[in-house]
Amino acid sequence: MPSHAEAPPLPEPLRVPVADSHTHLDMQSGTVEESLAKAASVGVTTVVQVGCDVNGSRWAAQTAAEYDAVHATVALHPNEAPRIVHGDPDGWSRQGARQPGGDAALDEALAEIDRLAALPQVKGVGETGLDYFRTGPEGKAAQERSFRAHIEIAKRHGKALVIHDRDAHTDVLRILKEEGAPDRTVFHCYSGDAAMAELCADAGYFMSFAGNMTFKNAQPLRDALAVAPLELVLVETDAPFLTPSPYRGRPNAPYLIPVTVRAMAAVRGIDEDALATSISANTARAFDY
Ligand SMILES: [Zn+2]
Ligand SMILES: [Zn+2]
């Protein structure tokens, strides 16, 4: 849903550089060079490029190999896994209707993710997890099987696990516990409340906040941010999605990270440089770069 509205203006640069811990450059307009240059000009000097399907994961790995400022993660998105098994011509990433491939097709796709996860520039496995918003009950089994497989891949390669959790908090936390979470697990676009943030903190999970924490109706997210241990807090754009206020409806990109960092600093009641220093160290620790 990249918007065709005008791109928001450059925010004032951060004095302490940070990383965008989750972005999709392949869904944004402009070249990779342009995106990275624009981001770096406001202090966003590193981005984590996230793969959502086999082709997107290959692209992420290739792009991270070409650019020092880019790290990759690879995965089949929670909405992609059921589509591989059952087919879904109305799905979100459709490039023409896909034929149902059954469990064998999912295994084949997972084998490619496994191969990519071994590459040195691939720092994480994800985004994986559960999405009960877009995937209905018929897709649940495939989604869960894929999630469990991604956890296993992340652990075997010693990579971070990047979680996509939409309307599925209880089951995501339960499956992580059942499988045993990797040492470094990141809840991307953290969407839980303060109570869940306490559970994540106890488990040592990183919580990555996106532009939606600036939205008027997002008080539960701000409450979660207020109680999350500072050393587990990350920031991301999830661009082209989730453009922060006051730019909702316009295209998001990594250069807008300072807008969210400033909103987060206000919630925490700390100086923006102190928050950026912490986020910068946390992201490097989370993805081991
Ligand atoms: Zn996601
Ligand atoms: Zn994403």
PDB file of C-alpha atoms and ligand atoms in Angstrom:
ATOM      1  CA  MET A   1       0.000   0.000   0.000  1.00  0.00           C
ATOM      2  CA  PRO A   2       2.856   2.495  -0.616  1.00  0.00           C
ATOM      3  CA  SER A   3       1.199   5.860  -0.810  1.00  0.00           C
ATOM      4  CA  HIS A   4       1.571   8.120  -3.806  1.00  0.00           C
ATOM      5  CA  ALA A   5       1.183  11.189  -1.622  1.00  0.00           C
ATOM      6  CA  GLU A   6       4.128  13.529  -1.330  1.00  0.00           C
ATOM      7  CA  ALA A   7       7.122  12.312   0.691  1.00  0.00           C
ATOM      8  CA  PRO A   8       7.379  13.988   4.117  1.00  0.00           C
ATOM      9  CA  PRO A   9      10.211  16.527   4.577  1.00  0.00           C
ATOM     10  CA  LEU A  10      13.596  15.586   6.068  1.00  0.00           C
ATOM     11  CA  PRO A  11      13.459  15.795   9.868  1.00  0.00           C
ATOM     12  CA  GLU A  12      16.189  17.518  11.805  1.00  0.00           C
ATOM     13  CA  PRO A  13      19.176  15.110  11.962  1.00  0.00           C
ATOM     14  CA  LEU A  14      19.829  13.004  15.023  1.00  0.00           C
ATOM     15  CA  ARG A  15      23.111  13.914  16.711  1.00  0.00           C
ATOM     16  CA  VAL A  16      23.684  10.265  17.662  1.00  0.00           C
ATOM     17  CA  PRO A  17      23.249   7.840  14.751  1.00  0.00           C
ATOM     18  CA  VAL A  18      20.793   4.949  15.029  1.00  0.00           C
ATOM     19  CA  ALA A  19      19.659   1.969  12.975  1.00  0.00           C
ATOM     20  CA  ASP A  20      16.253   1.373  11.437  1.00  0.00           C
ATOM     21  CA  SER A  21      15.825  -2.155  12.800  1.00  0.00           C
ATOM     22  CA  HIS A  22      13.145  -3.194  10.298  1.00  0.00           C
ATOM     23  CA  THR A  23      12.506  -1.875   6.826  1.00  0.00           C
ATOM     24  CA  HIS A  24      11.435  -3.064   3.381  1.00  0.00           C
ATOM     25  CA  LEU A  25      13.502  -1.067   0.879  1.00  0.00           C
ATOM     26  CA  ASP A  26      12.211  -3.313  -1.922  1.00  0.00           C
ATOM     27  CA  MET A  27       8.679  -1.945  -1.367  1.00  0.00           C
ATOM     28  CA  GLN A  28       9.744   1.729  -1.337  1.00  0.00           C
ATOM     29  CA  SER A  29      10.286   4.139  -4.199  1.00  0.00           C
ATOM     30  CA  GLY A  30      13.767   5.243  -5.261  1.00  0.00           C
ATOM     31  CA  THR A  31      17.032   3.310  -5.412  1.00  0.00           C
ATOM     32  CA  VAL A  32      18.793   1.700  -2.461  1.00  0.00           C
ATOM     33  CA  GLU A  33      21.572   4.320  -2.789  1.00  0.00           C
ATOM     34  CA  GLU A  34      19.058   7.161  -2.581  1.00  0.00           C
ATOM     35  CA  SER A  35      17.292   5.663   0.444  1.00  0.00           C
ATOM     36  CA  LEU A  36      20.543   5.051   2.310  1.00  0.00           C
ATOM     37  CA  ALA A  37      21.921   8.510   1.510  1.00  0.00           C
ATOM     38  CA  LYS A  38      18.733  10.232   2.621  1.00  0.00           C
ATOM     39  CA  ALA A  39      18.636   8.184   5.830  1.00  0.00           C
ATOM     40  CA  ALA A  40      22.319   8.793   6.596  1.00  0.00           C
ATOM     41  CA  SER A  41      21.821  12.539   6.117  1.00  0.00           C
ATOM     42  CA  VAL A  42      19.598  12.564   9.237  1.00  0.00           C
ATOM     43  CA  GLY A  43      21.654  10.110  11.292  1.00  0.00           C
ATOM     44  CA  VAL A  44      20.048   6.811  10.291  1.00  0.00           C
ATOM     45  CA  THR A  45      23.251   5.111   9.250  1.00  0.00           C
ATOM     46  CA  THR A  46      22.224   1.445   9.338  1.00  0.00           C
ATOM     47  CA  VAL A  47      19.126  -0.422   8.180  1.00  0.00           C
ATOM     48  CA  VAL A  48      17.941  -3.984   8.632  1.00  0.00           C
ATOM     49  CA  GLN A  49      16.361  -5.119   5.371  1.00  0.00           C
ATOM     50  CA  VAL A  50      13.682  -7.725   6.069  1.00  0.00           C
ATOM     51  CA  GLY A  51      12.691 -10.503   3.676  1.00  0.00           C
ATOM     52  CA  CYS A  52       9.079 -11.709   3.496  1.00  0.00           C
ATOM     53  CA  ASP A  53       9.238 -14.455   0.865  1.00  0.00           C
ATOM     54  CA  VAL A  54      11.896 -16.448  -0.969  1.00  0.00           C
ATOM     55  CA  ASN A  55      12.603 -13.810  -3.616  1.00  0.00           C
ATOM     56  CA  GLY A  56      12.523 -10.941  -1.114  1.00  0.00           C
ATOM     57  CA  SER A  57      14.888 -12.846   1.153  1.00  0.00           C
ATOM     58  CA  ARG A  58      17.330 -13.465  -1.684  1.00  0.00           C
ATOM     59  CA  TRP A  59      17.170  -9.752  -2.504  1.00  0.00           C
ATOM     60  CA  ALA A  60      17.782  -8.804   1.141  1.00  0.00           C
ATOM     61  CA  ALA A  61      20.849 -11.064   1.320  1.00  0.00           C
ATOM     62  CA  GLN A  62      22.199  -9.725  -1.962  1.00  0.00           C
ATOM     63  CA  THR A  63      21.632  -6.092  -0.966  1.00  0.00           C
ATOM     64  CA  ALA A  64      23.315  -6.608   2.408  1.00  0.00           C
ATOM     65  CA  ALA A  65      26.302  -8.124   0.599  1.00  0.00           C
ATOM     66  CA  GLU A  66      26.559  -4.985  -1.559  1.00  0.00           C
ATOM     67  CA  TYR A  67      26.123  -2.295   1.115  1.00  0.00           C
ATOM     68  CA  ASP A  68      27.892  -2.054   4.467  1.00  0.00           C
ATOM     69  CA  ALA A  69      24.985  -0.026   5.865  1.00  0.00           C
ATOM     70  CA  VAL A  70      22.505  -2.849   5.201  1.00  0.00           C
ATOM     71  CA  HIS A  71      22.026  -6.043   7.201  1.00  0.00           C
ATOM     72  CA  ALA A  72      19.579  -8.694   6.064  1.00  0.00           C
ATOM     73  CA  THR A  73      17.005 -10.955   7.640  1.00  0.00           C
ATOM     74  CA  VAL A  74      15.333 -13.775   5.718  1.00  0.00           C
ATOM     75  CA  ALA A  75      11.998 -15.525   6.119  1.00  0.00           C
ATOM     76  CA  LEU A  76       8.593 -16.448   4.843  1.00  0.00           C
ATOM     77  CA  HIS A  77       6.142 -13.928   6.306  1.00  0.00           C
ATOM     78  CA  PRO A  78       3.380 -15.441   8.487  1.00  0.00           C
ATOM     79  CA  ASN A  79       0.891 -14.558   5.758  1.00  0.00           C
ATOM     80  CA  GLU A  80       3.133 -16.056   3.082  1.00  0.00           C
ATOM     81  CA  ALA A  81       3.432 -19.557   4.559  1.00  0.00           C
ATOM     82  CA  PRO A  82      -0.295 -20.458   4.240  1.00  0.00           C
ATOM     83  CA  ARG A  83      -0.276 -19.009   0.741  1.00  0.00           C
ATOM     84  CA  ILE A  84       2.514 -21.367  -0.303  1.00  0.00           C
ATOM     85  CA  VAL A  85       0.607 -24.356   1.091  1.00  0.00           C
ATOM     86  CA  HIS A  86      -2.941 -23.467   0.032  1.00  0.00           C
ATOM     87  CA  GLY A  87      -2.488 -20.844  -2.659  1.00  0.00           C
ATOM     88  CA  ASP A  88      -4.292 -17.522  -2.360  1.00  0.00           C
ATOM     89  CA  PRO A  89      -4.786 -15.393  -5.455  1.00  0.00           C
ATOM     90  CA  ASP A  90      -6.113 -12.531  -3.335  1.00  0.00           C
ATOM     91  CA  GLY A  91      -3.099 -12.585  -1.056  1.00  0.00           C
ATOM     92  CA  TRP A  92      -1.068  -9.533  -0.129  1.00  0.00           C
ATOM     93  CA  SER A  93       2.022 -10.212  -2.262  1.00  0.00           C
ATOM     94  CA  ARG A  94       0.262 -11.645  -5.286  1.00  0.00           C
ATOM     95  CA  GLN A  95       2.114 -11.408  -8.548  1.00  0.00           C
ATOM     96  CA  GLY A  96      -0.479 -13.473 -10.351  1.00  0.00           C
ATOM     97  CA  ALA A  97      -2.359 -16.250  -8.662  1.00  0.00           C
ATOM     98  CA  ARG A  98      -0.193 -18.880  -7.062  1.00  0.00           C
ATOM     99  CA  GLN A  99      -0.982 -22.558  -7.374  1.00  0.00           C
ATOM    100  CA  PRO A 100      -1.401 -24.384  -4.082  1.00  0.00           C
ATOM    101  CA  GLY A 101       1.838 -26.235  -3.398  1.00  0.00           C
ATOM    102  CA  GLY A 102       1.045 -28.219  -0.261  1.00  0.00           C
ATOM    103  CA  ASP A 103       3.425 -29.025   2.571  1.00  0.00           C
ATOM    104  CA  ALA A 104       6.194 -30.031   0.142  1.00  0.00           C
ATOM    105  CA  ALA A 105       6.256 -26.514  -1.325  1.00  0.00           C
ATOM    106  CA  LEU A 106       6.542 -25.018   2.163  1.00  0.00           C
ATOM    107  CA  ASP A 107       9.418 -27.382   2.973  1.00  0.00           C
ATOM    108  CA  GLU A 108      11.161 -26.375  -0.239  1.00  0.00           C
ATOM    109  CA  ALA A 109      10.782 -22.663   0.538  1.00  0.00           C
ATOM    110  CA  LEU A 110      12.007 -23.233   4.110  1.00  0.00           C
ATOM    111  CA  ALA A 111      15.079 -25.040   2.760  1.00  0.00           C
ATOM    112  CA  GLU A 112      15.978 -21.949   0.757  1.00  0.00           C
ATOM    113  CA  ILE A 113      15.491 -19.718   3.840  1.00  0.00           C
ATOM    114  CA  ASP A 114      17.751 -22.110   5.752  1.00  0.00           C
ATOM    115  CA  ARG A 115      20.427 -21.823   3.047  1.00  0.00           C
ATOM    116  CA  LEU A 116      20.233 -17.998   3.063  1.00  0.00           C
ATOM    117  CA  ALA A 117      20.291 -17.875   6.880  1.00  0.00           C
ATOM    118  CA  ALA A 118      23.819 -19.316   6.823  1.00  0.00           C
ATOM    119  CA  LEU A 119      25.217 -16.291   4.918  1.00  0.00           C
ATOM    120  CA  PRO A 120      27.362 -13.909   7.012  1.00  0.00           C
ATOM    121  CA  GLN A 121      25.495 -10.740   5.963  1.00  0.00           C
ATOM    122  CA  VAL A 122      22.194 -12.316   7.062  1.00  0.00           C
ATOM    123  CA  LYS A 123      21.882 -11.330  10.708  1.00  0.00           C
ATOM    124  CA  GLY A 124      18.410 -12.598  11.455  1.00  0.00           C
ATOM    125  CA  VAL A 125      15.580 -14.966  10.599  1.00  0.00           C
ATOM    126  CA  GLY A 126      12.271 -13.178  10.171  1.00  0.00           C
ATOM    127  CA  GLU A 127       9.854 -11.740   9.883  1.00  0.00           C
ATOM    128  CA  THR A 128       8.088 -14.827  11.105  1.00  0.00           C
ATOM    129  CA  GLY A 129       5.438 -15.426  13.743  1.00  0.00           C
ATOM    130  CA  LEU A 130       1.663 -15.373  13.664  1.00  0.00           C
ATOM    131  CA  ASP A 131      -0.833 -13.035  12.013  1.00  0.00           C
ATOM    132  CA  TYR A 132      -4.454 -13.706  12.919  1.00  0.00           C
ATOM    133  CA  PHE A 133      -5.542 -10.415  11.346  1.00  0.00           C
ATOM    134  CA  ARG A 134      -4.869 -11.320   7.717  1.00  0.00           C
ATOM    135  CA  THR A 135      -4.717 -15.093   7.889  1.00  0.00           C
ATOM    136  CA  GLY A 136      -7.947 -16.911   8.756  1.00  0.00           C
ATOM    137  CA  PRO A 137      -8.385 -20.175  10.661  1.00  0.00           C
ATOM    138  CA  GLU A 138      -7.769 -22.246   7.501  1.00  0.00           C
ATOM    139  CA  GLY A 139      -4.193 -20.911   7.357  1.00  0.00           C
ATOM    140  CA  LYS A 140      -3.345 -21.340  11.019  1.00  0.00           C
ATOM    141  CA  ALA A 141      -1.696 -24.765  10.816  1.00  0.00           C
ATOM    142  CA  ALA A 142       0.651 -23.765   7.977  1.00  0.00           C
ATOM    143  CA  GLN A 143       1.486 -20.518   9.729  1.00  0.00           C
ATOM    144  CA  GLU A 144       2.352 -22.267  12.965  1.00  0.00           C
ATOM    145  CA  ARG A 145       4.435 -24.943  11.250  1.00  0.00           C
ATOM    146  CA  SER A 146       6.381 -22.234   9.419  1.00  0.00           C
ATOM    147  CA  PHE A 147       6.909 -20.234  12.633  1.00  0.00           C
ATOM    148  CA  ARG A 148       8.287 -23.264  14.482  1.00  0.00           C
ATOM    149  CA  ALA A 149      10.603 -24.056  11.562  1.00  0.00           C
ATOM    150  CA  HIS A 150      11.947 -20.488  11.519  1.00  0.00           C
ATOM    151  CA  ILE A 151      12.694 -20.644  15.257  1.00  0.00           C
ATOM    152  CA  GLU A 152      14.689 -23.818  14.666  1.00  0.00           C
ATOM    153  CA  ILE A 153      16.598 -22.256  11.742  1.00  0.00           C
ATOM    154  CA  ALA A 154      17.469 -19.131  13.772  1.00  0.00           C
ATOM    155  CA  LYS A 155      18.784 -21.206  16.661  1.00  0.00           C
ATOM    156  CA  ARG A 156      20.805 -23.564  14.485  1.00  0.00           C
ATOM    157  CA  HIS A 157      22.539 -20.659  12.712  1.00  0.00           C
ATOM    158  CA  GLY A 158      22.866 -18.513  15.844  1.00  0.00           C
ATOM    159  CA  LYS A 159      20.921 -15.634  14.246  1.00  0.00           C
ATOM    160  CA  ALA A 160      18.392 -13.215  15.724  1.00  0.00           C
ATOM    161  CA  LEU A 161      14.712 -14.130  15.422  1.00  0.00           C
ATOM    162  CA  VAL A 162      12.428 -11.345  14.147  1.00  0.00           C
ATOM    163  CA  ILE A 163       8.835 -11.786  15.252  1.00  0.00           C
ATOM    164  CA  HIS A 164       5.739 -10.498  13.464  1.00  0.00           C
ATOM    165  CA  ASP A 165       2.864 -10.753  15.941  1.00  0.00           C
ATOM    166  CA  ARG A 166      -0.493  -9.411  14.848  1.00  0.00           C
ATOM    167  CA  ASP A 167      -3.461 -10.155  17.109  1.00  0.00           C
ATOM    168  CA  ALA A 168      -1.667 -13.304  18.256  1.00  0.00           C
ATOM    169  CA  HIS A 169       0.245 -12.354  21.434  1.00  0.00           C
ATOM    170  CA  THR A 170      -0.703 -15.372  23.553  1.00  0.00           C
ATOM    171  CA  ASP A 171       0.090 -17.971  20.914  1.00  0.00           C
ATOM    172  CA  VAL A 172       3.345 -16.277  19.860  1.00  0.00           C
ATOM    173  CA  LEU A 173       4.601 -16.209  23.450  1.00  0.00           C
ATOM    174  CA  ARG A 174       3.455 -19.812  24.022  1.00  0.00           C
ATOM    175  CA  ILE A 175       5.174 -21.179  20.896  1.00  0.00           C
ATOM    176  CA  LEU A 176       8.397 -19.309  21.693  1.00  0.00           C
ATOM    177  CA  LYS A 177       8.366 -20.930  25.114  1.00  0.00           C
ATOM    178  CA  GLU A 178       7.559 -24.396  23.733  1.00  0.00           C
ATOM    179  CA  GLU A 179      10.312 -24.277  21.112  1.00  0.00           C
ATOM    180  CA  GLY A 180      12.782 -22.361  23.258  1.00  0.00           C
ATOM    181  CA  ALA A 181      13.445 -18.850  21.926  1.00  0.00           C
ATOM    182  CA  PRO A 182      16.825 -18.019  20.355  1.00  0.00           C
ATOM    183  CA  ASP A 183      19.224 -15.967  22.497  1.00  0.00           C
ATOM    184  CA  ARG A 184      18.254 -12.854  20.573  1.00  0.00           C
ATOM    185  CA  THR A 185      14.552 -12.415  19.764  1.00  0.00           C
ATOM    186  CA  VAL A 186      13.041  -9.160  18.477  1.00  0.00           C
ATOM    187  CA  PHE A 187       9.333  -8.307  18.528  1.00  0.00           C
ATOM    188  CA  HIS A 188       9.114  -6.133  15.427  1.00  0.00           C
ATOM    189  CA  CYS A 189       6.438  -3.413  15.392  1.00  0.00           C
ATOM    190  CA  TYR A 190       5.826  -4.188  19.048  1.00  0.00           C
ATOM    191  CA  SER A 191       2.062  -4.213  19.489  1.00  0.00           C
ATOM    192  CA  GLY A 192       1.475  -5.469  23.017  1.00  0.00           C
ATOM    193  CA  ASP A 193       0.454  -3.534  26.104  1.00  0.00           C
ATOM    194  CA  ALA A 194       2.443  -2.794  29.265  1.00  0.00           C
ATOM    195  CA  ALA A 195       1.605  -6.186  30.795  1.00  0.00           C
ATOM    196  CA  MET A 196       3.010  -7.982  27.767  1.00  0.00           C
ATOM    197  CA  ALA A 197       6.088  -5.736  27.839  1.00  0.00           C
ATOM    198  CA  GLU A 198       6.789  -7.081  31.338  1.00  0.00           C
ATOM    199  CA  LEU A 199       6.578 -10.647  29.998  1.00  0.00           C
ATOM    200  CA  CYS A 200       8.923  -9.776  27.115  1.00  0.00           C
ATOM    201  CA  ALA A 201      11.311  -8.064  29.524  1.00  0.00           C
ATOM    202  CA  ASP A 202      11.408 -11.165  31.767  1.00  0.00           C
ATOM    203  CA  ALA A 203      12.216 -13.305  28.733  1.00  0.00           C
ATOM    204  CA  GLY A 204      14.852 -10.831  27.469  1.00  0.00           C
ATOM    205  CA  TYR A 205      13.022 -10.166  24.197  1.00  0.00           C
ATOM    206  CA  PHE A 206      13.816  -6.941  22.362  1.00  0.00           C
ATOM    207  CA  MET A 207      10.841  -4.669  21.619  1.00  0.00           C
ATOM    208  CA  SER A 208      11.082  -2.623  18.423  1.00  0.00           C
ATOM    209  CA  PHE A 209       8.755   0.378  18.259  1.00  0.00           C
ATOM    210  CA  ALA A 210       7.432   1.691  14.944  1.00  0.00           C
ATOM    211  CA  GLY A 211       5.706   4.884  13.801  1.00  0.00           C
ATOM    212  CA  ASN A 212       2.340   3.678  15.065  1.00  0.00           C
ATOM    213  CA  MET A 213       3.474   4.499  18.620  1.00  0.00           C
ATOM    214  CA  THR A 214       2.889   8.141  17.633  1.00  0.00           C
ATOM    215  CA  PHE A 215      -0.761   7.572  16.725  1.00  0.00           C
ATOM    216  CA  LYS A 216      -3.401   9.188  18.885  1.00  0.00           C
ATOM    217  CA  ASN A 217      -5.095   5.877  19.740  1.00  0.00           C
ATOM    218  CA  ALA A 218      -1.811   4.158  20.643  1.00  0.00           C
ATOM    219  CA  GLN A 219      -1.691   4.916  24.371  1.00  0.00           C
ATOM    220  CA  PRO A 220      -1.234   1.188  25.225  1.00  0.00           C
ATOM    221  CA  LEU A 221       1.918   1.167  23.070  1.00  0.00           C
ATOM    222  CA  ARG A 222       3.256   4.243  24.810  1.00  0.00           C
ATOM    223  CA  ASP A 223       2.469   2.617  28.171  1.00  0.00           C
ATOM    224  CA  ALA A 224       4.439  -0.441  27.039  1.00  0.00           C
ATOM    225  CA  LEU A 225       7.360   1.728  25.954  1.00  0.00           C
ATOM    226  CA  ALA A 226       7.283   3.480  29.313  1.00  0.00           C
ATOM    227  CA  VAL A 227       7.870   0.220  31.207  1.00  0.00           C
ATOM    228  CA  ALA A 228      10.157  -1.613  28.750  1.00  0.00           C
ATOM    229  CA  PRO A 229      13.766  -1.873  29.993  1.00  0.00           C
ATOM    230  CA  LEU A 230      15.771   0.703  28.030  1.00  0.00           C
ATOM    231  CA  GLU A 231      18.354  -1.921  27.008  1.00  0.00           C
ATOM    232  CA  LEU A 232      15.652  -3.909  25.154  1.00  0.00           C
ATOM    233  CA  VAL A 233      14.194  -1.004  23.157  1.00  0.00           C
ATOM    234  CA  LEU A 234      14.714  -0.675  19.388  1.00  0.00           C
ATOM    235  CA  VAL A 235      13.192   1.617  16.751  1.00  0.00           C
ATOM    236  CA  GLU A 236      12.036   0.802  13.230  1.00  0.00           C
ATOM    237  CA  THR A 237      10.017   2.187  10.352  1.00  0.00           C
ATOM    238  CA  ASP A 238       8.536  -1.000   8.857  1.00  0.00           C
ATOM    239  CA  ALA A 239       8.526   1.319   5.828  1.00  0.00           C
ATOM    240  CA  PRO A 240       6.656   1.802   3.535  1.00  0.00           C
ATOM    241  CA  PHE A 241       4.035   1.099   6.222  1.00  0.00           C
ATOM    242  CA  LEU A 242       3.233   2.885   9.512  1.00  0.00           C
ATOM    243  CA  THR A 243       4.332   6.425   8.698  1.00  0.00           C
ATOM    244  CA  PRO A 244       4.563   8.363  11.985  1.00  0.00           C
ATOM    245  CA  SER A 245       2.367  11.346  12.848  1.00  0.00           C
ATOM    246  CA  PRO A 246       1.971  13.983  11.539  1.00  0.00           C
ATOM    247  CA  TYR A 247       2.664  12.303   8.188  1.00  0.00           C
ATOM    248  CA  ARG A 248       0.124   9.454   8.229  1.00  0.00           C
ATOM    249  CA  GLY A 249      -1.032   8.575   4.709  1.00  0.00           C
ATOM    250  CA  ARG A 250       2.278   9.652   3.172  1.00  0.00           C
ATOM    251  CA  PRO A 251       5.070   7.223   2.220  1.00  0.00           C
ATOM    252  CA  ASN A 252       7.333   6.027   5.020  1.00  0.00           C
ATOM    253  CA  ALA A 253      11.091   5.497   4.651  1.00  0.00           C
ATOM    254  CA  PRO A 254      14.107   5.039   6.945  1.00  0.00           C
ATOM    255  CA  TYR A 255      14.891   8.796   6.944  1.00  0.00           C
ATOM    256  CA  LEU A 256      11.776   9.331   9.105  1.00  0.00           C
ATOM    257  CA  ILE A 257      13.244   7.405  12.059  1.00  0.00           C
ATOM    258  CA  PRO A 258      14.131  10.666  13.909  1.00  0.00           C
ATOM    259  CA  VAL A 259      10.407  11.513  14.122  1.00  0.00           C
ATOM    260  CA  THR A 260       9.720   8.293  16.011  1.00  0.00           C
ATOM    261  CA  VAL A 261      12.877   8.510  18.142  1.00  0.00           C
ATOM    262  CA  ARG A 262      11.785  11.976  19.331  1.00  0.00           C
ATOM    263  CA  ALA A 263       8.287  10.758  20.176  1.00  0.00           C
ATOM    264  CA  MET A 264       9.814   7.830  22.074  1.00  0.00           C
ATOM    265  CA  ALA A 265      12.197  10.099  24.004  1.00  0.00           C
ATOM    266  CA  ALA A 266       9.206  12.202  25.064  1.00  0.00           C
ATOM    267  CA  VAL A 267       7.377   9.096  26.348  1.00  0.00           C
ATOM    268  CA  ARG A 268      10.440   7.972  28.313  1.00  0.00           C
ATOM    269  CA  GLY A 269      11.132  11.504  29.540  1.00  0.00           C
ATOM    270  CA  ILE A 270      14.764  11.247  28.482  1.00  0.00           C
ATOM    271  CA  ASP A 271      17.059  13.203  26.248  1.00  0.00           C
ATOM    272  CA  GLU A 272      16.952  12.157  22.583  1.00  0.00           C
ATOM    273  CA  ASP A 273      20.741  11.658  22.472  1.00  0.00           C
ATOM    274  CA  ALA A 274      20.601   9.283  25.421  1.00  0.00           C
ATOM    275  CA  LEU A 275      17.809   7.288  23.816  1.00  0.00           C
ATOM    276  CA  ALA A 276      19.627   7.171  20.460  1.00  0.00           C
ATOM    277  CA  THR A 277      22.842   6.006  22.150  1.00  0.00           C
ATOM    278  CA  SER A 278      20.962   3.199  23.820  1.00  0.00           C
ATOM    279  CA  ILE A 279      18.990   2.179  20.703  1.00  0.00           C
ATOM    280  CA  SER A 280      22.167   2.133  18.658  1.00  0.00           C
ATOM    281  CA  ALA A 281      23.917  -0.248  21.045  1.00  0.00           C
ATOM    282  CA  ASN A 282      20.775  -2.372  21.481  1.00  0.00           C
ATOM    283  CA  THR A 283      20.302  -2.881  17.730  1.00  0.00           C
ATOM    284  CA  ALA A 284      23.936  -3.910  17.245  1.00  0.00           C
ATOM    285  CA  ARG A 285      23.548  -6.356  20.143  1.00  0.00           C
ATOM    286  CA  ALA A 286      20.236  -7.731  18.881  1.00  0.00           C
ATOM    287  CA  PHE A 287      21.556  -8.457  15.397  1.00  0.00           C
ATOM    288  CA  ASP A 288      25.180  -9.112  16.420  1.00  0.00           C
ATOM    289  CA  TYR A 289      26.854  -6.787  13.922  1.00  0.00           C
TER     290      TYR A 289
HETATM  291 ZN    ZN B   1       5.483  -7.404  10.210  1.00  0.00          ZN
HETATM  292 ZN    ZN B   2       7.823  -5.827   8.070  1.00  0.00          ZN
END
